[in-house]
Amino acid sequence: AQSVTQLGSHVSVSEGALVLLRCNYSSSVPPYLFWYVQYPNQGLQLLLKYTSAATLVKGINGFEAEFKKSETSFHLTKPSAHMSDAAEYFCAVSGGAQKLVFGQGTRLTINP
Amino acid sequence: DAMVIQNPRYQVTQFGKPVTLSCSQTLNHNVMYWYQQKSSQAPKLLFHYYDKDFNNEADTPDNFQSRRPNTSFCFLDIRSPGLGDAAMYLCATSRMDRGRNQPQHFGDGTRLSIL
């Protein structure tokens, strides 16, 4: 079975500051891990994915995430926040079956 | 561009009046999903098709049905919508590759309102 915990339902950072969104997972099999972003009234857009290759994964819009098996974590980071990064972010895990298990989401707010 | 298209983007229906939401894809993916997403919540999987095989989630109400007439199209039917069914409905597709699921691609959703 798989599960995802996103620490912090709401994160607020200043424009230009580091963005760190936390995700911890649980999986009984080697996981595939994903980060999705959702803007208001839109669907989910894939930011990046981990599929057992490099542990540091680079995605779109300057985001990256590092898979740490020992910590069962897959935190999302961006060195410098932009106003356009304000959105809801979902971490998700797949254990190889057809389904994704989502975390509860983190709403990112960017302060000017 | 290959994509997942949901129609309509906004749907208003009356309490108890059947409604159908549609999803089409040009990605030729063999798996199609329907999710329900309520405000400030994660998407909740209702069911999915792996090719023609229908897979219903255990807690999906009987009020929700789905059809997949071909690879490209999938429909969500709500037989008797209640006020609690007002939500965003998301369609997604993916491809099973060597027994592992590739990332899901989402449409922009249909926001359903119930009067």
mmCIF file of N, CA and C in Angstrom, chain B residues 40-91:
data_model
loop_
_atom_site.group_PDB
_atom_site.id
_atom_site.type_symbol
_atom_site.label_atom_id
_atom_site.label_comp_id
_atom_site.label_asym_id
_atom_site.label_seq_id
_atom_site.Cartn_x
_atom_site.Cartn_y
_atom_site.Cartn_z
ATOM 1 N N SER B 40 -10.365 22.792 -2.021
ATOM 2 C CA SER B 40 -9.242 22.642 -1.091
ATOM 3 C C SER B 40 -8.963 21.185 -0.717
ATOM 4 N N GLN B 41 -9.313 20.265 -1.584
ATOM 5 C CA GLN B 41 -9.031 18.854 -1.346
ATOM 6 C C GLN B 41 -8.247 18.255 -2.501
ATOM 7 N N ALA B 42 -7.641 17.128 -2.244
ATOM 8 C CA ALA B 42 -6.959 16.391 -3.292
ATOM 9 C C ALA B 42 -7.992 15.730 -4.200
ATOM 10 N N PRO B 43 -7.618 15.439 -5.428
ATOM 11 C CA PRO B 43 -8.540 14.679 -6.293
ATOM 12 C C PRO B 43 -8.823 13.306 -5.700
ATOM 13 N N LYS B 44 -10.058 12.883 -5.834
ATOM 14 C CA LYS B 44 -10.487 11.578 -5.332
ATOM 15 C C LYS B 44 -10.849 10.709 -6.525
ATOM 16 N N LEU B 45 -10.186 9.579 -6.648
ATOM 17 C CA LEU B 45 -10.427 8.697 -7.788
ATOM 18 C C LEU B 45 -11.798 8.043 -7.674
ATOM 19 N N LEU B 46 -12.580 8.167 -8.748
ATOM 20 C CA LEU B 46 -13.900 7.525 -8.798
ATOM 21 C C LEU B 46 -13.797 6.147 -9.442
ATOM 22 N N PHE B 47 -13.171 6.097 -10.606
ATOM 23 C CA PHE B 47 -12.961 4.845 -11.337
ATOM 24 C C PHE B 47 -11.963 5.088 -12.450
ATOM 25 N N HIS B 48 -11.528 3.980 -13.057
ATOM 26 C CA HIS B 48 -10.660 4.114 -14.215
ATOM 27 C C HIS B 48 -10.849 2.928 -15.149
ATOM 28 N N TYR B 49 -10.500 3.143 -16.379
ATOM 29 C CA TYR B 49 -10.499 2.099 -17.401
ATOM 30 C C TYR B 49 -9.066 1.774 -17.770
ATOM 31 N N TYR B 50 -8.749 0.500 -17.742
ATOM 32 C CA TYR B 50 -7.488 0.013 -18.305
ATOM 33 C C TYR B 50 -7.899 -0.722 -19.575
ATOM 34 N N ASP B 51 -7.641 -0.082 -20.699
ATOM 35 C CA ASP B 51 -8.222 -0.526 -21.974
ATOM 36 C C ASP B 51 -9.744 -0.560 -21.791
ATOM 37 N N LYS B 52 -10.351 -1.733 -21.968
ATOM 38 C CA LYS B 52 -11.807 -1.804 -21.829
ATOM 39 C C LYS B 52 -12.237 -2.269 -20.439
ATOM 40 N N ASP B 53 -11.282 -2.565 -19.618
ATOM 41 C CA ASP B 53 -11.588 -3.075 -18.279
ATOM 42 C C ASP B 53 -11.922 -1.929 -17.331
ATOM 43 N N PHE B 54 -13.114 -2.000 -16.757
ATOM 44 C CA PHE B 54 -13.597 -0.959 -15.854
ATOM 45 C C PHE B 54 -13.209 -1.314 -14.423
ATOM 46 N N ASN B 55 -12.666 -0.334 -13.696
ATOM 47 C CA ASN B 55 -12.244 -0.545 -12.319
ATOM 48 C C ASN B 55 -12.877 0.528 -11.430
ATOM 49 N N ASN B 56 -13.812 0.101 -10.625
ATOM 50 C CA ASN B 56 -14.554 1.024 -9.779
ATOM 51 C C ASN B 56 -13.903 1.081 -8.397
ATOM 52 N N GLU B 57 -13.790 2.272 -7.829
ATOM 53 C CA GLU B 57 -13.306 2.378 -6.458
ATOM 54 C C GLU B 57 -14.421 1.930 -5.515
ATOM 55 N N ALA B 58 -14.008 1.326 -4.410
ATOM 56 C CA ALA B 58 -14.981 0.719 -3.497
ATOM 57 C C ALA B 58 -15.961 1.737 -2.932
ATOM 58 N N ASP B 59 -15.527 2.975 -2.756
ATOM 59 C CA ASP B 59 -16.391 3.968 -2.117
ATOM 60 C C ASP B 59 -17.047 4.911 -3.131
ATOM 61 N N THR B 60 -17.003 4.594 -4.400
ATOM 62 C CA THR B 60 -17.679 5.426 -5.394
ATOM 63 C C THR B 60 -19.176 5.111 -5.368
ATOM 64 N N PRO B 61 -20.018 6.132 -5.177
ATOM 65 C CA PRO B 61 -21.467 5.875 -5.108
ATOM 66 C C PRO B 61 -21.995 5.298 -6.409
ATOM 67 N N ASP B 62 -23.065 4.504 -6.285
ATOM 68 C CA ASP B 62 -23.690 3.892 -7.463
ATOM 69 C C ASP B 62 -24.257 4.929 -8.416
ATOM 70 N N ASN B 63 -24.478 6.109 -7.919
ATOM 71 C CA ASN B 63 -24.983 7.226 -8.702
ATOM 72 C C ASN B 63 -24.040 7.608 -9.842
ATOM 73 N N PHE B 64 -22.780 7.216 -9.728
ATOM 74 C CA PHE B 64 -21.770 7.556 -10.717
ATOM 75 C C PHE B 64 -21.490 6.346 -11.603
ATOM 76 N N GLN B 65 -21.565 6.585 -12.915
ATOM 77 C CA GLN B 65 -21.295 5.537 -13.882
ATOM 78 C C GLN B 65 -20.321 6.083 -14.923
ATOM 79 N N SER B 66 -19.741 5.170 -15.683
ATOM 80 C CA SER B 66 -18.828 5.613 -16.721
ATOM 81 C C SER B 66 -18.938 4.721 -17.938
ATOM 82 N N ARG B 67 -18.611 5.299 -19.064
ATOM 83 C CA ARG B 67 -18.584 4.566 -20.331
ATOM 84 C C ARG B 67 -17.317 4.947 -21.085
ATOM 85 N N ARG B 68 -16.765 3.944 -21.757
ATOM 86 C CA ARG B 68 -15.608 4.218 -22.611
ATOM 87 C C ARG B 68 -15.848 3.517 -23.948
ATOM 88 N N PRO B 69 -16.486 4.184 -24.886
ATOM 89 C CA PRO B 69 -16.848 3.540 -26.159
ATOM 90 C C PRO B 69 -15.651 3.220 -27.038
ATOM 91 N N ASN B 70 -14.581 3.954 -26.904
ATOM 92 C CA ASN B 70 -13.358 3.688 -27.674
ATOM 93 C C ASN B 70 -12.155 4.249 -26.915
ATOM 94 N N THR B 71 -10.974 4.088 -27.495
ATOM 95 C CA THR B 71 -9.756 4.507 -26.798
ATOM 96 C C THR B 71 -9.764 5.993 -26.479
ATOM 97 N N SER B 72 -10.349 6.786 -27.346
ATOM 98 C CA SER B 72 -10.213 8.237 -27.244
ATOM 99 C C SER B 72 -11.211 8.902 -26.312
ATOM 100 N N PHE B 73 -12.343 8.271 -26.066
ATOM 101 C CA PHE B 73 -13.405 8.943 -25.342
ATOM 102 C C PHE B 73 -13.779 8.201 -24.061
ATOM 103 N N CYS B 74 -14.148 8.996 -23.059
ATOM 104 C CA CYS B 74 -14.652 8.427 -21.822
ATOM 105 C C CYS B 74 -15.679 9.398 -21.258
ATOM 106 N N PHE B 75 -16.790 8.847 -20.719
ATOM 107 C CA PHE B 75 -17.871 9.671 -20.210
ATOM 108 C C PHE B 75 -18.116 9.368 -18.735
ATOM 109 N N LEU B 76 -18.515 10.397 -18.029
ATOM 110 C CA LEU B 76 -18.948 10.255 -16.635
ATOM 111 C C LEU B 76 -20.423 10.599 -16.589
ATOM 112 N N ASP B 77 -21.228 9.654 -16.143
ATOM 113 C CA ASP B 77 -22.662 9.864 -16.009
ATOM 114 C C ASP B 77 -23.014 9.932 -14.524
ATOM 115 N N ILE B 78 -23.732 10.986 -14.167
ATOM 116 C CA ILE B 78 -24.272 11.094 -12.806
ATOM 117 C C ILE B 78 -25.776 10.974 -12.930
ATOM 118 N N ARG B 79 -26.313 9.902 -12.415
ATOM 119 C CA ARG B 79 -27.714 9.553 -12.711
ATOM 120 C C ARG B 79 -28.697 10.483 -12.007
ATOM 121 N N SER B 80 -28.438 10.818 -10.784
ATOM 122 C CA SER B 80 -29.340 11.676 -10.018
ATOM 123 C C SER B 80 -28.494 12.566 -9.118
ATOM 124 N N PRO B 81 -27.995 13.662 -9.690
ATOM 125 C CA PRO B 81 -27.060 14.496 -8.920
ATOM 126 C C PRO B 81 -27.690 15.079 -7.666
ATOM 127 N N GLY B 82 -26.943 14.981 -6.579
ATOM 128 C CA GLY B 82 -27.335 15.647 -5.349
ATOM 129 C C GLY B 82 -26.447 16.849 -5.108
ATOM 130 N N LEU B 83 -26.828 17.651 -4.119
ATOM 131 C CA LEU B 83 -26.063 18.869 -3.840
ATOM 132 C C LEU B 83 -24.619 18.552 -3.492
ATOM 133 N N GLY B 84 -24.393 17.394 -2.900
ATOM 134 C CA GLY B 84 -23.039 16.996 -2.521
ATOM 135 C C GLY B 84 -22.166 16.593 -3.689
ATOM 136 N N ASP B 85 -22.753 16.513 -4.861
ATOM 137 C CA ASP B 85 -21.973 16.145 -6.053
ATOM 138 C C ASP B 85 -21.393 17.351 -6.770
ATOM 139 N N ALA B 86 -21.697 18.533 -6.288
ATOM 140 C CA ALA B 86 -21.104 19.738 -6.866
ATOM 141 C C ALA B 86 -19.606 19.712 -6.599
ATOM 142 N N ALA B 87 -18.836 19.783 -7.664
ATOM 143 C CA ALA B 87 -17.377 19.624 -7.535
ATOM 144 C C ALA B 87 -16.742 19.883 -8.884
ATOM 145 N N MET B 88 -15.422 19.826 -8.901
ATOM 146 C CA MET B 88 -14.666 19.795 -10.145
ATOM 147 C C MET B 88 -14.442 18.319 -10.485
ATOM 148 N N TYR B 89 -14.705 17.956 -11.729
ATOM 149 C CA TYR B 89 -14.466 16.588 -12.181
ATOM 150 C C TYR B 89 -13.314 16.600 -13.176
ATOM 151 N N LEU B 90 -12.313 15.824 -12.854
ATOM 152 C CA LEU B 90 -11.093 15.788 -13.648
ATOM 153 C C LEU B 90 -10.959 14.450 -14.359
ATOM 154 N N CYS B 91 -10.619 14.540 -15.620
ATOM 155 C CA CYS B 91 -10.294 13.352 -16.402
ATOM 156 C C CYS B 91 -8.779 13.299 -16.563
#
